[in-house]
XYZ file of C-alpha atoms in Angstrom:
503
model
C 9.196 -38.401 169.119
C 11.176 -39.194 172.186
C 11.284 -37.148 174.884
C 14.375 -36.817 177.884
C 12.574 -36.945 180.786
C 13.139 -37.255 184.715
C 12.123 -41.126 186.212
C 9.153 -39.440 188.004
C 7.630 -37.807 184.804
C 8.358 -41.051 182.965
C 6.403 -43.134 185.080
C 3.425 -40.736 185.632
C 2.673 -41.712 181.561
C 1.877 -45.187 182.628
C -1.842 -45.507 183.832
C -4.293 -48.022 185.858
C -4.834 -51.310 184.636
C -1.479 -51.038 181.963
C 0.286 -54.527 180.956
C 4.126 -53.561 182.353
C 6.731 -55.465 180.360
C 9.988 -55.911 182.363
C 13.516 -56.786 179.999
C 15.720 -58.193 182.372
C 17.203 -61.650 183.080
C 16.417 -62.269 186.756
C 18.944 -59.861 188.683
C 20.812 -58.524 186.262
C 20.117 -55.329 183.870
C 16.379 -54.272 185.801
C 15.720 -50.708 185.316
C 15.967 -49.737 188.762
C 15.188 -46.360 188.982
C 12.186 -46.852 186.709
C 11.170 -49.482 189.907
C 11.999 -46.324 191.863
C 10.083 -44.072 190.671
C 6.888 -46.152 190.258
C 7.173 -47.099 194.051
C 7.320 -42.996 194.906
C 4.455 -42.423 192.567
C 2.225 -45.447 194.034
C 3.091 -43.832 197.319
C 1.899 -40.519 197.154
C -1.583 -40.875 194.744
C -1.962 -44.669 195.161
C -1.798 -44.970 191.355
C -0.684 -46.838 188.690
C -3.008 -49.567 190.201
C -4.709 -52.444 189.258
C -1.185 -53.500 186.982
C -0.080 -56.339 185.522
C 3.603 -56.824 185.114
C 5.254 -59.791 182.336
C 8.848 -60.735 182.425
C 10.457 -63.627 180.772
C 13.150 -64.079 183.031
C 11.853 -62.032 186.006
C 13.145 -59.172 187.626
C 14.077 -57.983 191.024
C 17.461 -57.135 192.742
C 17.892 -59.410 195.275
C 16.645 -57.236 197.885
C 13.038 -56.574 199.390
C 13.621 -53.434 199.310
C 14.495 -52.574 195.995
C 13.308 -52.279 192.756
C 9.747 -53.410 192.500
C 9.349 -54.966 195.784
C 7.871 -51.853 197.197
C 5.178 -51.533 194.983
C 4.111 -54.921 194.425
C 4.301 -55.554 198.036
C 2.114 -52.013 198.525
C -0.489 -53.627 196.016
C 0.066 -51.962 192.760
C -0.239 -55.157 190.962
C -3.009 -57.756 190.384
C -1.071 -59.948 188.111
C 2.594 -61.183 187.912
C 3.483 -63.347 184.835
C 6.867 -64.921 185.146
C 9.597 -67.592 184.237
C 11.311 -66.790 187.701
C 11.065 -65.279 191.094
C 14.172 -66.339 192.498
C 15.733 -62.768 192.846
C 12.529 -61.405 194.657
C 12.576 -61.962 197.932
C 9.447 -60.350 199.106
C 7.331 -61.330 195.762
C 7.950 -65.039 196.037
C 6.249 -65.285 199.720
C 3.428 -63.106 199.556
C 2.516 -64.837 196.253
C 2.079 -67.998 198.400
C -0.581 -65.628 200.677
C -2.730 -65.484 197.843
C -2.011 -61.823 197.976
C -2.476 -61.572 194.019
C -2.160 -63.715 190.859
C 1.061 -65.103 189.588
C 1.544 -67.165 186.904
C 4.891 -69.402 186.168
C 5.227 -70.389 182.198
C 8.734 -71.399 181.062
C 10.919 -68.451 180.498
C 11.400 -69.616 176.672
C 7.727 -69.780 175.898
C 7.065 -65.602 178.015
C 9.774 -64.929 175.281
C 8.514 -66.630 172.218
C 4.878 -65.043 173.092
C 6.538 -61.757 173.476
C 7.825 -61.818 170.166
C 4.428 -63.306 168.725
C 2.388 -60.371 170.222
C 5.290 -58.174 168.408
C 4.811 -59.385 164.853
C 0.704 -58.776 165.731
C -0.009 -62.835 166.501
C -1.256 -63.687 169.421
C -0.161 -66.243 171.103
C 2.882 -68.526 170.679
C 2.925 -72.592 169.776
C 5.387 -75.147 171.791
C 5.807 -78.481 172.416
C 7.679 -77.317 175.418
C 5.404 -77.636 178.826
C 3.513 -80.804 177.494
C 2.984 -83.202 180.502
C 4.843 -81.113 182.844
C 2.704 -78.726 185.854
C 2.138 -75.874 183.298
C -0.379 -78.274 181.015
C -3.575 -77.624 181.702
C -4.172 -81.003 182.279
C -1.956 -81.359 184.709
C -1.817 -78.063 187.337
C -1.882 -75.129 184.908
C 0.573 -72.078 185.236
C -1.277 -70.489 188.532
C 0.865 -70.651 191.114
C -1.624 -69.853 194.473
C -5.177 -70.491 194.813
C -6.239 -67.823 193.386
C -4.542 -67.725 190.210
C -7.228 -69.534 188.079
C -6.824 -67.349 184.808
C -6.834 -70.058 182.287
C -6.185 -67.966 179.208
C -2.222 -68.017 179.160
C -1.808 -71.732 178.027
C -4.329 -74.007 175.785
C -3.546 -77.427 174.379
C -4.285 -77.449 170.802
C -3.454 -79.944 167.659
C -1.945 -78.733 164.699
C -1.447 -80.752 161.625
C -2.358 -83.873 164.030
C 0.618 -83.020 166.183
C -0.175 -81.598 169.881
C 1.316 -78.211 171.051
C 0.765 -76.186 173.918
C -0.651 -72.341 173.148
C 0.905 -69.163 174.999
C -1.113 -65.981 175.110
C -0.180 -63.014 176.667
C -1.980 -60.065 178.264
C -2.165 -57.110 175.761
C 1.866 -55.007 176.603
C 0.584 -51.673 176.830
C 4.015 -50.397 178.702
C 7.911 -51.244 178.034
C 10.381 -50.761 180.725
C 13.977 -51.384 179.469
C 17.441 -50.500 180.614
C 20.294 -49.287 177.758
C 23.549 -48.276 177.688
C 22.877 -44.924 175.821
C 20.745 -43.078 173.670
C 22.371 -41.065 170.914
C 20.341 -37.471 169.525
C 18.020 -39.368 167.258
C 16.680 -41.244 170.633
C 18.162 -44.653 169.121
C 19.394 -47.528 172.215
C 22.437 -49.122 171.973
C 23.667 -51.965 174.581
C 26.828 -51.750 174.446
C 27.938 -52.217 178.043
C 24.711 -54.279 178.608
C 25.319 -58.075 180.196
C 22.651 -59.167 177.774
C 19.755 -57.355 175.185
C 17.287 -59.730 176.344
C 13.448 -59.164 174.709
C 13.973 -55.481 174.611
C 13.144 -54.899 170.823
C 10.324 -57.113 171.201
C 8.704 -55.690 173.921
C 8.718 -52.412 172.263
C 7.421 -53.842 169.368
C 4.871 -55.086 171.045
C 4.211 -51.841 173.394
C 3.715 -49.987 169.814
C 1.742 -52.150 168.305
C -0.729 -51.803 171.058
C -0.593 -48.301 171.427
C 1.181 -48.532 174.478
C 4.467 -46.651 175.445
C 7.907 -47.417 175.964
C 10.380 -45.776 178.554
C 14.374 -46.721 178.125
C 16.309 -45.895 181.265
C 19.876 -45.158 179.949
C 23.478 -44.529 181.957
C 23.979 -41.753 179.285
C 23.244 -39.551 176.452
C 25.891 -39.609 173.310
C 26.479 -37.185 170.082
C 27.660 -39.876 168.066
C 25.364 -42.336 167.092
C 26.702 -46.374 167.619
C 27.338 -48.606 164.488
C 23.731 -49.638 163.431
C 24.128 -53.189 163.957
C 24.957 -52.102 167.141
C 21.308 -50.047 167.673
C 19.220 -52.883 169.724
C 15.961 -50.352 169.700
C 15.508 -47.834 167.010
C 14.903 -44.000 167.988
C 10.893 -43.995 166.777
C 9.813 -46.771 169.245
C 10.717 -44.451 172.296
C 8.441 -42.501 173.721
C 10.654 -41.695 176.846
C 14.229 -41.654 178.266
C 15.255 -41.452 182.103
C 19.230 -40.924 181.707
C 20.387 -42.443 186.182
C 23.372 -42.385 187.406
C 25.117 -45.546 185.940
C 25.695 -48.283 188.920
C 29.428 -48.803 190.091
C 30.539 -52.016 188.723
C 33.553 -54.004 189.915
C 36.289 -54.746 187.401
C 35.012 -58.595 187.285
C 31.532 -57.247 186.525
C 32.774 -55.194 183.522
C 34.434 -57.994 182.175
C 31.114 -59.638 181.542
C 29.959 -57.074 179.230
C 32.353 -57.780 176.867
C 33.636 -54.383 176.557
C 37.176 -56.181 176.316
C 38.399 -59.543 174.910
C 39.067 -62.009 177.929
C 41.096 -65.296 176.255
C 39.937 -68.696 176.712
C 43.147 -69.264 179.003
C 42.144 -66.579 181.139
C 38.513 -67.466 181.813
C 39.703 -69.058 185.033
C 41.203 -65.690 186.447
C 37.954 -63.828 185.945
C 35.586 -66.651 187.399
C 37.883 -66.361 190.869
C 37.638 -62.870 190.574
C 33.685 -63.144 190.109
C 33.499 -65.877 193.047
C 35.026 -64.032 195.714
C 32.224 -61.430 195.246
C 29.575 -63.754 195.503
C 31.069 -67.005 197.096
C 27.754 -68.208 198.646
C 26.054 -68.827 195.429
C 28.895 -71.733 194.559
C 28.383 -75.294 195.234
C 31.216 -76.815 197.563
C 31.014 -79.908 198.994
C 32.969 -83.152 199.171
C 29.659 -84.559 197.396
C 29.140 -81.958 194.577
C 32.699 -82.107 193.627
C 32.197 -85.842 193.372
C 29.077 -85.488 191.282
C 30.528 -82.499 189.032
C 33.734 -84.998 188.349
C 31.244 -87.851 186.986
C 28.751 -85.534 185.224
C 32.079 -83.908 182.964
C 32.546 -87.557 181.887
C 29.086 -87.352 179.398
C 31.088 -84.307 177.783
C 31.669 -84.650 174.429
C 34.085 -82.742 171.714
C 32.000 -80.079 169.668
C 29.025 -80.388 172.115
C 26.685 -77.533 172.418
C 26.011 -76.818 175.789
C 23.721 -75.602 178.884
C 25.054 -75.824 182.463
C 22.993 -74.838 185.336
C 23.450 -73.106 188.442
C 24.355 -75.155 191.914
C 25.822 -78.532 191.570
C 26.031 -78.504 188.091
C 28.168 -75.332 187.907
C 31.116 -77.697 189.617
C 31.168 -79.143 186.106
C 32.703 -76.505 184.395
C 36.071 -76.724 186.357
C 36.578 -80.489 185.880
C 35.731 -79.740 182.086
C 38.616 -77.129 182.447
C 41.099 -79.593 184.456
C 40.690 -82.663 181.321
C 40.883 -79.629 178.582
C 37.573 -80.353 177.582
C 36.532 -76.818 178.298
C 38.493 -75.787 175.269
C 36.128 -78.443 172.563
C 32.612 -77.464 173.735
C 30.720 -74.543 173.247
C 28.768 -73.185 176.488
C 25.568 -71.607 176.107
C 23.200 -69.249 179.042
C 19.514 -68.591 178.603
C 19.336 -64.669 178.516
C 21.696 -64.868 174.695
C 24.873 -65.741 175.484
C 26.779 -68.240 173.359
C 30.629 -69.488 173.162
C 31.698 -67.820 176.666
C 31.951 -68.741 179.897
C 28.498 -68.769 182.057
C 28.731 -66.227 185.566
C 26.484 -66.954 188.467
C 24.964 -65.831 191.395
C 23.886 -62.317 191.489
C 24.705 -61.690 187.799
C 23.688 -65.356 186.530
C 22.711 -64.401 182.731
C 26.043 -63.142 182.110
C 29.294 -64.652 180.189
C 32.628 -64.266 180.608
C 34.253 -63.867 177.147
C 31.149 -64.670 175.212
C 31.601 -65.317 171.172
C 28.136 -63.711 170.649
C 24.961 -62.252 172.425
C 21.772 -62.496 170.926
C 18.358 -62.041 171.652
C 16.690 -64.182 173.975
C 14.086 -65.634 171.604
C 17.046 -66.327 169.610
C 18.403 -68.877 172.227
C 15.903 -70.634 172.741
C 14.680 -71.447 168.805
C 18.461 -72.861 169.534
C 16.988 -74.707 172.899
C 13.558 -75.845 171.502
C 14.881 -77.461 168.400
C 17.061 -79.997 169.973
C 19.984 -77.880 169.222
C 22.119 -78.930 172.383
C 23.891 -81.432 172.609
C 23.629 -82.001 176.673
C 22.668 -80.128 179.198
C 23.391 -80.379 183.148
C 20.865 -79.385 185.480
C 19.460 -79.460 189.223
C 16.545 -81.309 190.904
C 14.962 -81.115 194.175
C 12.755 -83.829 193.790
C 13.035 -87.263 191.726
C 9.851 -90.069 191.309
C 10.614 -93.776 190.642
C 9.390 -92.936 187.026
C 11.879 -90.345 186.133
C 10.172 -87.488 186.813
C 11.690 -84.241 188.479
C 10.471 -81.944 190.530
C 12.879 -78.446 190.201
C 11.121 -75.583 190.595
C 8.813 -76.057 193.833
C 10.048 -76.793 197.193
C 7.961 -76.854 200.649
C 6.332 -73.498 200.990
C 8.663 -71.780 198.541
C 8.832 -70.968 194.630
C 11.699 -70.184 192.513
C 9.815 -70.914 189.346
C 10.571 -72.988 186.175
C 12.743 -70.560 184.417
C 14.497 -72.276 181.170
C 14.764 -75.515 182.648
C 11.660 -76.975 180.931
C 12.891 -75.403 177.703
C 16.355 -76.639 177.754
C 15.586 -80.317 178.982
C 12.548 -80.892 176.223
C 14.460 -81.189 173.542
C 18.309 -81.447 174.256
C 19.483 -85.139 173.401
C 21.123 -85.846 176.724
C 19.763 -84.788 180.111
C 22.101 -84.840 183.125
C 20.489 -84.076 186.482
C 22.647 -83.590 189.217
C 21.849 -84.277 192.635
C 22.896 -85.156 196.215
C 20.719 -88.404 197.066
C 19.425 -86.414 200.106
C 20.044 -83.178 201.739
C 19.882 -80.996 205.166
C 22.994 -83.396 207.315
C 24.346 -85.534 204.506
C 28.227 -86.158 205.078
C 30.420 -87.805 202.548
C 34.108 -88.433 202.497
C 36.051 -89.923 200.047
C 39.389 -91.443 199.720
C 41.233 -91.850 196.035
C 38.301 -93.287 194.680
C 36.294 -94.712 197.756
C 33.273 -92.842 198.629
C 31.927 -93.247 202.041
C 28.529 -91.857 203.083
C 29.111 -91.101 206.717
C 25.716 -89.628 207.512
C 22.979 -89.599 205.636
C 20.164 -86.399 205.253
C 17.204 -86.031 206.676
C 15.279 -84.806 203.453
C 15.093 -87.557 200.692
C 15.696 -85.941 197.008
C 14.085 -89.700 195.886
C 10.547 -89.943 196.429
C 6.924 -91.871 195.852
C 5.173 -88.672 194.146
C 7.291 -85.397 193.453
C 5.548 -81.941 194.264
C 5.144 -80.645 190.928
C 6.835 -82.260 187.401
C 9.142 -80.066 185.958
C 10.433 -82.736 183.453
C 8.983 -85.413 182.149
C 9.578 -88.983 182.145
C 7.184 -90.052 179.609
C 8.016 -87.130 177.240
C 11.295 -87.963 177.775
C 10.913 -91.668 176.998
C 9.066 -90.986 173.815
C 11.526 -88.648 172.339
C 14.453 -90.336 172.803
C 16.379 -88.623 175.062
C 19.120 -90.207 176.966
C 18.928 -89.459 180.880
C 20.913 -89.708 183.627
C 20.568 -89.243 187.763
C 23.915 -88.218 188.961
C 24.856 -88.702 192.862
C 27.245 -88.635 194.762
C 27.179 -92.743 195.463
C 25.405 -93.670 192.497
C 23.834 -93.222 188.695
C 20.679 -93.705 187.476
C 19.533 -93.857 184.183
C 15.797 -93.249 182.645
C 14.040 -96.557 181.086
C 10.563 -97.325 179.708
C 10.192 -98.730 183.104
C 11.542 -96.365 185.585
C 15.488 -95.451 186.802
C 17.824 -98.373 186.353
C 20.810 -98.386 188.573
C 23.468 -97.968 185.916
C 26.904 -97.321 188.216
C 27.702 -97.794 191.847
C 30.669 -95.658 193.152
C 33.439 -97.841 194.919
C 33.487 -97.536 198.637
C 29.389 -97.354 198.183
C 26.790 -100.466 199.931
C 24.436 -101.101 197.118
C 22.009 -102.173 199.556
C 22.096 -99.656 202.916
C 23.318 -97.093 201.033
C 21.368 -96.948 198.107
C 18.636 -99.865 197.987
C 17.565 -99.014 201.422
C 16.920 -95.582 201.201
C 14.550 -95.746 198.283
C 10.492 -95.375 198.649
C 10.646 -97.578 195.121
C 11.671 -100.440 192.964
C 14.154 -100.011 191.001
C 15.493 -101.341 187.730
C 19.527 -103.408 188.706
């Protein structure tokens, strides 16, 4: 039986050594004062120690001094296992220190092992991570030196076919955040951005005897609608009712608490930008590689856009009407909306439906998109792209390597190189006035976040979309496919590459 409790008494049921599972979706819905409280306890009787914390997505604020940046910076934890560290600050540098382990898997496969460890299996199969750095053949899922734990991902054969095999630590502790919790102690979402893993985790949590804590904004008579109930009263062990957070009228709009009309998607997504207006693209040259990506768009297309140059899509999709035939898709549930970024990236604008993450990506894993647009920091003359490790940083794979196994046709977007590159362009001319000083085309990329060969042998149509040029992915290597007008095929393009290409 549940019990209403303050955040400090919540957290003082979780003990050394306990497996923490985190539902959030990188910054958005994190139990903050749950963090809080933990921090405060760690603090004053240097306990919970010796933790290890899951989350599919990640979780942190944006801030190093919020949330759980105190206590894993402190050294409450031994183990992080993520799909993404780009909203922790603090976390993502001292894991390079080889302060503790941390582990990067693809956020798809955290969430498909969640669920696994839920229905009492333990471990979860995928094709998804074959041949890229999480393979065990290749660099394994340890991010720092001493991260050698080699029990999270196996290659195995099943029925002749290869897979890769995710295993999570035993969750012995669930940390969610809900909307409300009615007198029977059941969790509804209703003003959530997304549910996330939630009911798994405390599945999961149960099943190993562990104990789940739901911080809620508030406490209701009436029960919701029972569809509406994302975790039933007897999984709770403990609720922390905090002071719900003050949310712009933009940010309500993405919990769907209203309708929001296709027609006025474009009022809300201003309204969103001008709260976070450095995490949008701008650029002569990623408006000229958003306008050619929108031309792979097809009617009825199922679709994932990512965040950064790719997000410049959308609005020439919306300027040809094509926004209106294809169905947009984000990794934390969301399906038939329109995708939000920066500091709430995981949330939709107008969204037709919001399911569990495991739930998207079945969608994701199975092929079923139709194209997908998405980022790189580094590309090889074979194809392959590096997007999840830069020099001396980590963001982490998130659902990139889940979305681009699969999905029919891949569309990388990508300035040809970065840090001074100036482009102008006139009508149609593009003129490369200065070029960068770091190359985004290179010998050997850092780490492989897609692969070439995978790609090659399944079929999948890619493209290498710049602002002077576009590539396209053979059996051999990138083939120059289209040369901009205004562009030199050989000083602007030829010239500048460490490798042969296909013309």
């Amino acid at each position: 039986m549940y019990r209403i409790m303050t955040a400090d008494e919540a957290i003082s049921l979780i003990r050394d050594g306990d497996c923490i599972c985190v539902n959030s979706f990188v910054g958005i819905e994190n139990p903050v004062e749950l963090h809080e409280a933990l921090y405060r306890r760690y603090q004053q009787t240097h306990s919970p120690k010796h933790l290890t914390i899951v989350s599919s997505a990640g979780f942190g604020v944006w801030d190093e001094n919020k949330n759980a940046e105190g206590y894993i910076r402190a050294g409450a934890v031994d183990r992080l296992i993520c799909g993404h560290f780009g909203a922790m600050p603090s976390t993502k540098k001292i894991i390079l220190e080889n302060r503790f382990e941390a582990y990067n898997l693809p956020l798809g496969c955290i969430s498909h092992a969640i669920r696994a460890q839920a229905g009492g299996i333990p471990g979860a199969l995928s094709k998804v991570g074959l041949d890229i750095f999480v393979d065990p053949r290749r660099e394994g899922p340890g991010i720092n030196q001493i991260s050698t734990d080699n029990s999270f991902v196996k290659v195995v054969e099943v029925d002749g076919k290869e897979f890769l095999y995710y295993k999570l630590p035993k969750i012995t502790v669930a940390l969610i955040k809900g909307t409300a919790a009615d007198r029977k102690g059941n969790i509804s979402f209703d003003d959530m951005y997304m549910s996330g893993d939630a009911l798994s985790i405390c599945q999961a949590a149960k099943g190993n005897n562990g104990i789940v804590i739901v911080q809620v904004d508030k406490i209701v008579e009436e029960p919701t609608r029972p569809r509406n109930t994302i975790i039933p009263g007897c999984l709770v062990d403990a609720i922390v009712v905090a002071e719900p957070e003050d949310r712009d009228e933009a940010f309500t709009a993405l919990t769907g608490s209203f309708e929001i009309r296709y027609e006025d998607w474009h009022g809300w997504t201003e309204k969103l930008d001008a709260l976070t207006p450095s995490t949008r693209s701008s650029g002569i040259a990623a408006e000229i590689i958003g306008k050619r990506a929108s031309r792979e768009l097809r009617k009825e297309d199922i679709v994932n856009i990512g965040i950064g140059i790719p997000e410049t899509i959308s609005r020439y999709a919306e300027q040809t009407g094509m926004l209106d035939h294809i169905t947009l898709t984000v990794e934390s549930g969301g399906i038939g909306g329109f995708p939000a970024s920066g500091k709430v990236f995981g949330a939709m604008i107008g969204a037709a439906s919001v399911y569990d993450m495991a739930n998207q990506f079945d969608l994701y894993n199975s092929g079923g998109l139709d194209i997908c647009f998405m980022g790189a920091l580094e590309v090889d003359g074979k194809g392959n792209v590096n997007a999840h490790r830069g020099p001396g940083a980590y963001a982490g794979i998130g659902g990139f390597a889940n979305i681009t196994a699969q999905t029919p046709t891949v569309v990388f977007c990508l300035t040809f190189n970065t840090k001074g590159l100036a482009v102008q362009q006139d009508e149609e001319m593009v003129h490369i006035i200065e070029n960068g000083s770091v190359p985004k085309f290179v010998n050997s990329v850092r780490s492989v976040s897609f692969s070439a060969r995978k790609a090659i042998a399944n079929g999948q149509k890619v493209l290498y979309v710049t602002e002077r040029c576009v590539f396209i992915l053979t059996a051999r290597g990138l083939k120059l496919l289209e040369v901009y007008p205004g562009v030199d095929v050989q000083r602007d393009i030829l010239d500048l590459l460490p490798f042969e290409i296909e013309l």
